Structures are given as structure tokens and as C-alpha cells.
PDB file of C-alpha atoms in Angstrom:
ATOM      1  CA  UNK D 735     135.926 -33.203  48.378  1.00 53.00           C
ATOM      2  CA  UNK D 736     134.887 -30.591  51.217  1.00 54.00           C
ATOM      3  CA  UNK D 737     132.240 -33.061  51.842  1.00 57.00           C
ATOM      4  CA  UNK D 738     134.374 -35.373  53.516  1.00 62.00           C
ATOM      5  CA  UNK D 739     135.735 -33.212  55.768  1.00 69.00           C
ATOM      6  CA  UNK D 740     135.080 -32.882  59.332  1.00 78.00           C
ATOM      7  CA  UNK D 741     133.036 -29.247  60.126  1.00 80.00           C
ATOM      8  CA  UNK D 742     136.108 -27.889  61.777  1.00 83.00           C
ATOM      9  CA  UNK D 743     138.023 -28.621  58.813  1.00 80.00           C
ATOM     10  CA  UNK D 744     135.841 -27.486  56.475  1.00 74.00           C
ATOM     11  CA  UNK D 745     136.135 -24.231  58.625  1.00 79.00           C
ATOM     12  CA  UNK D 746     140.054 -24.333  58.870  1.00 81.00           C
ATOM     13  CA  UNK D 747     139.746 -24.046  54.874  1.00 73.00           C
ATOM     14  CA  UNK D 748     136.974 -21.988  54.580  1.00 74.00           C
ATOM     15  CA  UNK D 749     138.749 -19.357  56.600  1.00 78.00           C
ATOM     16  CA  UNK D 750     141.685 -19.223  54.875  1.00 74.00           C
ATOM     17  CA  UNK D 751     140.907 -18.969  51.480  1.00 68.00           C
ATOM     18  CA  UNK D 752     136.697 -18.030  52.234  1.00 69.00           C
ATOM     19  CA  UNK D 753     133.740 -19.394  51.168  1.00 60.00           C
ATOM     20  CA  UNK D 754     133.611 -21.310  48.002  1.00 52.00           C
ATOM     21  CA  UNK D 755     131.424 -18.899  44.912  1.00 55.00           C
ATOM     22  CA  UNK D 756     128.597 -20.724  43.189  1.00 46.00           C
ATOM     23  CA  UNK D 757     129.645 -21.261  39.263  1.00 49.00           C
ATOM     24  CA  UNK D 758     127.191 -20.737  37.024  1.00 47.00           C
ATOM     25  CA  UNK D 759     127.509 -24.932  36.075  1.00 43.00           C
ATOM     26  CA  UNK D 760     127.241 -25.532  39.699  1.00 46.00           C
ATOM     27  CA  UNK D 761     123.883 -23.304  40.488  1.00 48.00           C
ATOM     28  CA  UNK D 762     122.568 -25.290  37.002  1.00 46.00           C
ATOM     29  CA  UNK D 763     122.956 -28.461  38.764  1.00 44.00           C
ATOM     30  CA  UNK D 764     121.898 -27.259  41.770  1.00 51.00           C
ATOM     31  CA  UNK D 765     118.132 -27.264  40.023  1.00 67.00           C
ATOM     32  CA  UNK D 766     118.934 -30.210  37.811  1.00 75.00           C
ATOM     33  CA  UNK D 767     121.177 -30.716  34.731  1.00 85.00           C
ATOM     34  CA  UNK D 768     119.491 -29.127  31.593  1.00 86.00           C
ATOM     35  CA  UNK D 769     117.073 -31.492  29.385  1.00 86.00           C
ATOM     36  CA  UNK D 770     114.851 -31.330  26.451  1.00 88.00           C
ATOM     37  CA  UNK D 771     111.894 -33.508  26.135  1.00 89.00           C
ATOM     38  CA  UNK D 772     111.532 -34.831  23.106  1.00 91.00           C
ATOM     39  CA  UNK D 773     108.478 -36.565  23.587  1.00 92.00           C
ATOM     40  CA  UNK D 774     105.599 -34.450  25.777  1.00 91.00           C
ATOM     41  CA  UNK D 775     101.830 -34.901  26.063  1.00 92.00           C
ATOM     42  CA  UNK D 776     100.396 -31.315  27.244  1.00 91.00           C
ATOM     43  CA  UNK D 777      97.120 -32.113  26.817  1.00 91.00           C
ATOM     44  CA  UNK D 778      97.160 -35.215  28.823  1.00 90.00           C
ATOM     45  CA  UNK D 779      99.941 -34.088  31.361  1.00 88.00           C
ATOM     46  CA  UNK D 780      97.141 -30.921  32.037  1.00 88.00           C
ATOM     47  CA  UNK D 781      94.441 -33.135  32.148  1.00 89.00           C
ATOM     48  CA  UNK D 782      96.220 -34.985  34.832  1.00 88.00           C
ATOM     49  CA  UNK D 783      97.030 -32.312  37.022  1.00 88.00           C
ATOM     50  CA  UNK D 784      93.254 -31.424  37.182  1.00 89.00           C
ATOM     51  CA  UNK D 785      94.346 -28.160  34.852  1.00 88.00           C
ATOM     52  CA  UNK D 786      92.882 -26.690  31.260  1.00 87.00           C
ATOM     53  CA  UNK D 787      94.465 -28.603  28.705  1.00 83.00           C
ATOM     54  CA  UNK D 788      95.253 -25.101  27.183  1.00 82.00           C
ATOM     55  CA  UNK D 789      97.263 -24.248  30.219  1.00 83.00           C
ATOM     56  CA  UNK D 790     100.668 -22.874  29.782  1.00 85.00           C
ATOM     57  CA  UNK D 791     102.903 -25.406  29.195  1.00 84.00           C
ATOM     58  CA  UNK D 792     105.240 -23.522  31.704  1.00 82.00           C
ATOM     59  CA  UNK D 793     102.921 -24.182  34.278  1.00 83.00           C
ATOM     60  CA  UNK D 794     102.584 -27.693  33.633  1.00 82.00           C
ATOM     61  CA  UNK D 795     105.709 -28.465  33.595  1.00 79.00           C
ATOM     62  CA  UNK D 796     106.065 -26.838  36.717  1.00 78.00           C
ATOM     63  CA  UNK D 797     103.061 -28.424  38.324  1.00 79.00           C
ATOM     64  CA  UNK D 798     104.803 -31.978  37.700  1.00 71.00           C
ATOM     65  CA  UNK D 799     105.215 -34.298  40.809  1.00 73.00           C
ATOM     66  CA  UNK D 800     109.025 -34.850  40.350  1.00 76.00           C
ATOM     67  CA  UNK D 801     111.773 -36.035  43.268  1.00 80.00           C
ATOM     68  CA  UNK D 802     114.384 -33.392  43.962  1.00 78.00           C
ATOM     69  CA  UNK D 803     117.032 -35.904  42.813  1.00 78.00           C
ATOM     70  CA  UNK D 804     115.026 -36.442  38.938  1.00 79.00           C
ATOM     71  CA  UNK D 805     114.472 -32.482  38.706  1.00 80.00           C
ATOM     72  CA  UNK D 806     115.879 -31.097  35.478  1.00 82.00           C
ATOM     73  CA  UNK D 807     116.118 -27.383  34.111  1.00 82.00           C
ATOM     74  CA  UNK D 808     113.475 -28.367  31.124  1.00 80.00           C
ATOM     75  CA  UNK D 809     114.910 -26.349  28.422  1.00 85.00           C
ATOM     76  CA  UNK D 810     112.235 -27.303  25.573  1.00 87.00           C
ATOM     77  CA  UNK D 811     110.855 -30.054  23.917  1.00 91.00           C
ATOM     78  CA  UNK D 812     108.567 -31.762  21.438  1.00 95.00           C
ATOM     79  CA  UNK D 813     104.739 -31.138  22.105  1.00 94.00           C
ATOM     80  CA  UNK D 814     103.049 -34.350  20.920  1.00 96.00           C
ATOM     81  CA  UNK D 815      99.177 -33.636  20.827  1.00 94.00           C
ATOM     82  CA  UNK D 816      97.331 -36.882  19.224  1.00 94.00           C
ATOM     83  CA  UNK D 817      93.481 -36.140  20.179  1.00 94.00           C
ATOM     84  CA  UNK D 818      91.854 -34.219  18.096  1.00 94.00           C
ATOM     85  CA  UNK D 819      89.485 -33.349  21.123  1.00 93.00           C
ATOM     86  CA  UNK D 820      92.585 -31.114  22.510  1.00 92.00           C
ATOM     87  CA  UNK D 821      94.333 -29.946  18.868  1.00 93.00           C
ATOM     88  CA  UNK D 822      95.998 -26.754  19.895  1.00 92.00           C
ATOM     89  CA  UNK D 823      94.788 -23.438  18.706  1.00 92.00           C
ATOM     90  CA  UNK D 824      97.052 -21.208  16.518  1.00 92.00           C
ATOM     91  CA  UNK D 825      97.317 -18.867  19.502  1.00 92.00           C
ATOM     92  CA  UNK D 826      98.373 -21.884  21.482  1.00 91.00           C
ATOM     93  CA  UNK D 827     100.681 -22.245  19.341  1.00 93.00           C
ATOM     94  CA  UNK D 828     102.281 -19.040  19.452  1.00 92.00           C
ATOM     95  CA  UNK D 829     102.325 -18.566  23.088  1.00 90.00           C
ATOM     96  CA  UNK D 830     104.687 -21.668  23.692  1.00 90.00           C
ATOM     97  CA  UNK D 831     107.746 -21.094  24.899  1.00 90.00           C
ATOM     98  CA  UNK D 832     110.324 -20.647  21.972  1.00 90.00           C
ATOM     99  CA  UNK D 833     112.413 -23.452  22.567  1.00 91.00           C
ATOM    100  CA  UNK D 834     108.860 -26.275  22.495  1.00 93.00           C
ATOM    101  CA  UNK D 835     107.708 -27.389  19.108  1.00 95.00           C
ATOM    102  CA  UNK D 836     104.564 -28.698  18.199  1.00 95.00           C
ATOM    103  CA  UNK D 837     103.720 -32.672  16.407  1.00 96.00           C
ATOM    104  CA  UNK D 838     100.334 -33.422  15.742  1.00 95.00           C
ATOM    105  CA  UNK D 839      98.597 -36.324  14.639  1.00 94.00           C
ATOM    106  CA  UNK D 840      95.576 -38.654  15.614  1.00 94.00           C
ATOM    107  CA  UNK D 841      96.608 -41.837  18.050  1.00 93.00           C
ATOM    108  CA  UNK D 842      96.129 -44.864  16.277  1.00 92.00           C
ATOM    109  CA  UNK D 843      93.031 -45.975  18.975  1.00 93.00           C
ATOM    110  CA  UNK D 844      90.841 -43.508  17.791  1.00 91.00           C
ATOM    111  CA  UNK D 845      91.550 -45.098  14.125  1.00 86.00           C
ATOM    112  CA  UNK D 846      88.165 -47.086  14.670  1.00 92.00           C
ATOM    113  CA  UNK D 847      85.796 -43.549  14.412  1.00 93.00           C
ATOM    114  CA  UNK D 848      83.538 -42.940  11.421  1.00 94.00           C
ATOM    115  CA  UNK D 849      84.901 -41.411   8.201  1.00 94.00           C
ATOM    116  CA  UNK D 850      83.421 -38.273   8.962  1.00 96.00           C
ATOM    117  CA  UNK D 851      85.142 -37.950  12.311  1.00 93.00           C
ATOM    118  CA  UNK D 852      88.618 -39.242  10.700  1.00 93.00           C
ATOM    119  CA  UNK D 853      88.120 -36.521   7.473  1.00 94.00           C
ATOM    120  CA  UNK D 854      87.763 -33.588   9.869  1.00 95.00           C
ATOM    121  CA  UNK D 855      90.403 -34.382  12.088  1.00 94.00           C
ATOM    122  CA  UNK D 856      92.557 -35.052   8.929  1.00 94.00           C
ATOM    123  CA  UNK D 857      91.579 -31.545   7.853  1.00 94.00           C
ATOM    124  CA  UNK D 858      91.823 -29.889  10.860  1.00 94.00           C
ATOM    125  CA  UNK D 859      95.299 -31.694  11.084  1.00 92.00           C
ATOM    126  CA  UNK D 860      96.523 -30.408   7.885  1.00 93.00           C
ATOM    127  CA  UNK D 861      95.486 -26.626   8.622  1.00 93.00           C
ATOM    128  CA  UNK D 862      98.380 -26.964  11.862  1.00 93.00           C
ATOM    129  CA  UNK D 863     101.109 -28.331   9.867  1.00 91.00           C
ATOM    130  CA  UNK D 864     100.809 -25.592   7.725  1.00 87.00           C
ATOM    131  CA  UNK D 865     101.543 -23.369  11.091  1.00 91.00           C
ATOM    132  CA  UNK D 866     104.896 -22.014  11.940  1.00 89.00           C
ATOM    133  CA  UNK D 867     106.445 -24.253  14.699  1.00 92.00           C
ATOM    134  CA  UNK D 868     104.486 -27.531  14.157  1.00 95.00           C
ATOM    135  CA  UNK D 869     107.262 -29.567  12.732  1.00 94.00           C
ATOM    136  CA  UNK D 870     106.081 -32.564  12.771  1.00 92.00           C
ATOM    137  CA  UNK D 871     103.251 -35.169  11.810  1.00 90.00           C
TER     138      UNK D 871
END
């Protein structure tokens, strides 16, 4: 509402009563309203940026080319990691942030790879769902 008020009303007001205190909902928006992705691709998203694909995922996300007016406070989110090439170590794992959780699984292009390929992914696969935090498959 200030907004559409001439300055020297806005400064009428402002003197009377004082400036305005940021709520905590306001300096939240002021970044973004709060999000969770429920669908991320570290690996690729690093790879991207020109980064390690075992770069924090803090830093990636915080790397990310976004407008100021599609920012969001990322709260967590779903790490999806389908190449077996960039499976996440089990001290990967446990460095995330609390709030991500990991899904794993092998993207159905690479489906086409010998047997042997597909049995040690599939192995290496099964040792990370085992893994606190990997929730999904």
C-alpha cells in the first residue's frame, strides 16, 4: 500500500508512526518464498557449471543462473543421480545437507550397455540403497 504513495507521503507516515520493521515472513520473501526440489540432478547441474560433480550441493545450488524474481530459499530436496559414472560416495552422502535425500538408479538410455556394465551398476546400486538417506530407487 506504501507503494502507491507519493515520497512525501510515504514520509508524512513514516514520521509519525517510523519506519516499518522487517517480519521475519517479509525478509523470507525478500530472498524468495521457501521451496523444496523434489526432483534435482547434482551431478549434471555440477557438470554444467564447469564444477566437480562431487561439489557441495550447497554450492551448486548457489552457483545456479536464476532471475531475482524466480529466486527461492531452497530448503531441500530429492537428489536424483541416474549415471552410474557419478554414483555418490557414502561420504557424499553424509555430507548433504540434512534436509536433501538421495534416489538412485540407472537412466533408461544407458539400458543398451553390456551385461557386465548393467550387473555392476545394479550392484553398486544396491550397496546405496542400503545407505541411510537414499530413499529411493
Amino acid at each position: 500500500m506504501a507503494a502507491s504513495l507519493q515520497e512525501d507521503e510515504r514520509k508524512y507516515w513514516r514520521d509519525i508512526f517510523g519506519a516499518p520493521q522487517v517480519s521475519e515472513v517479509e525478509a523470507t520473501l525478500a530472498v524468495g518464498p521457501e521451496a523444496v526440489d523434489s526432483h534435482f540432478h547434482p551431478d549434471q547441474l555440477a557438470r554444467r557449471l564447469g564444477v566437480q560433480t562431487d561439489c557441495p550441493v550447497v554450492d551448486i545450488w548457489e552457483r545456479g543462473p536464476v532471475e531475482k524474481e524466480e529466486r527461492v530459499s531452497l530448503k531441500g530436496g530429492v537428489a536424483v543421480i541416474c549415471d552410474p559414472a557419478t554414483f555418490p560416495s557414502v561420504a557424499y552422502i553424509a555430507e548433504l545437507p540434512s534436509s536433501v535425500v538421495v534416489a538412485v538408479g540407472i537412466h533408461p538410455r544407458l539400458a543398451n550397455q553390456s551385461q557386465d556394465n548393467l550387473d555392476e551398476w545394479i550392484r553398486h546400486m544396491k550397496h546405496l540403497v542400503g545407505k541411510e538417506r537414499v530413499v529411493g530407487f
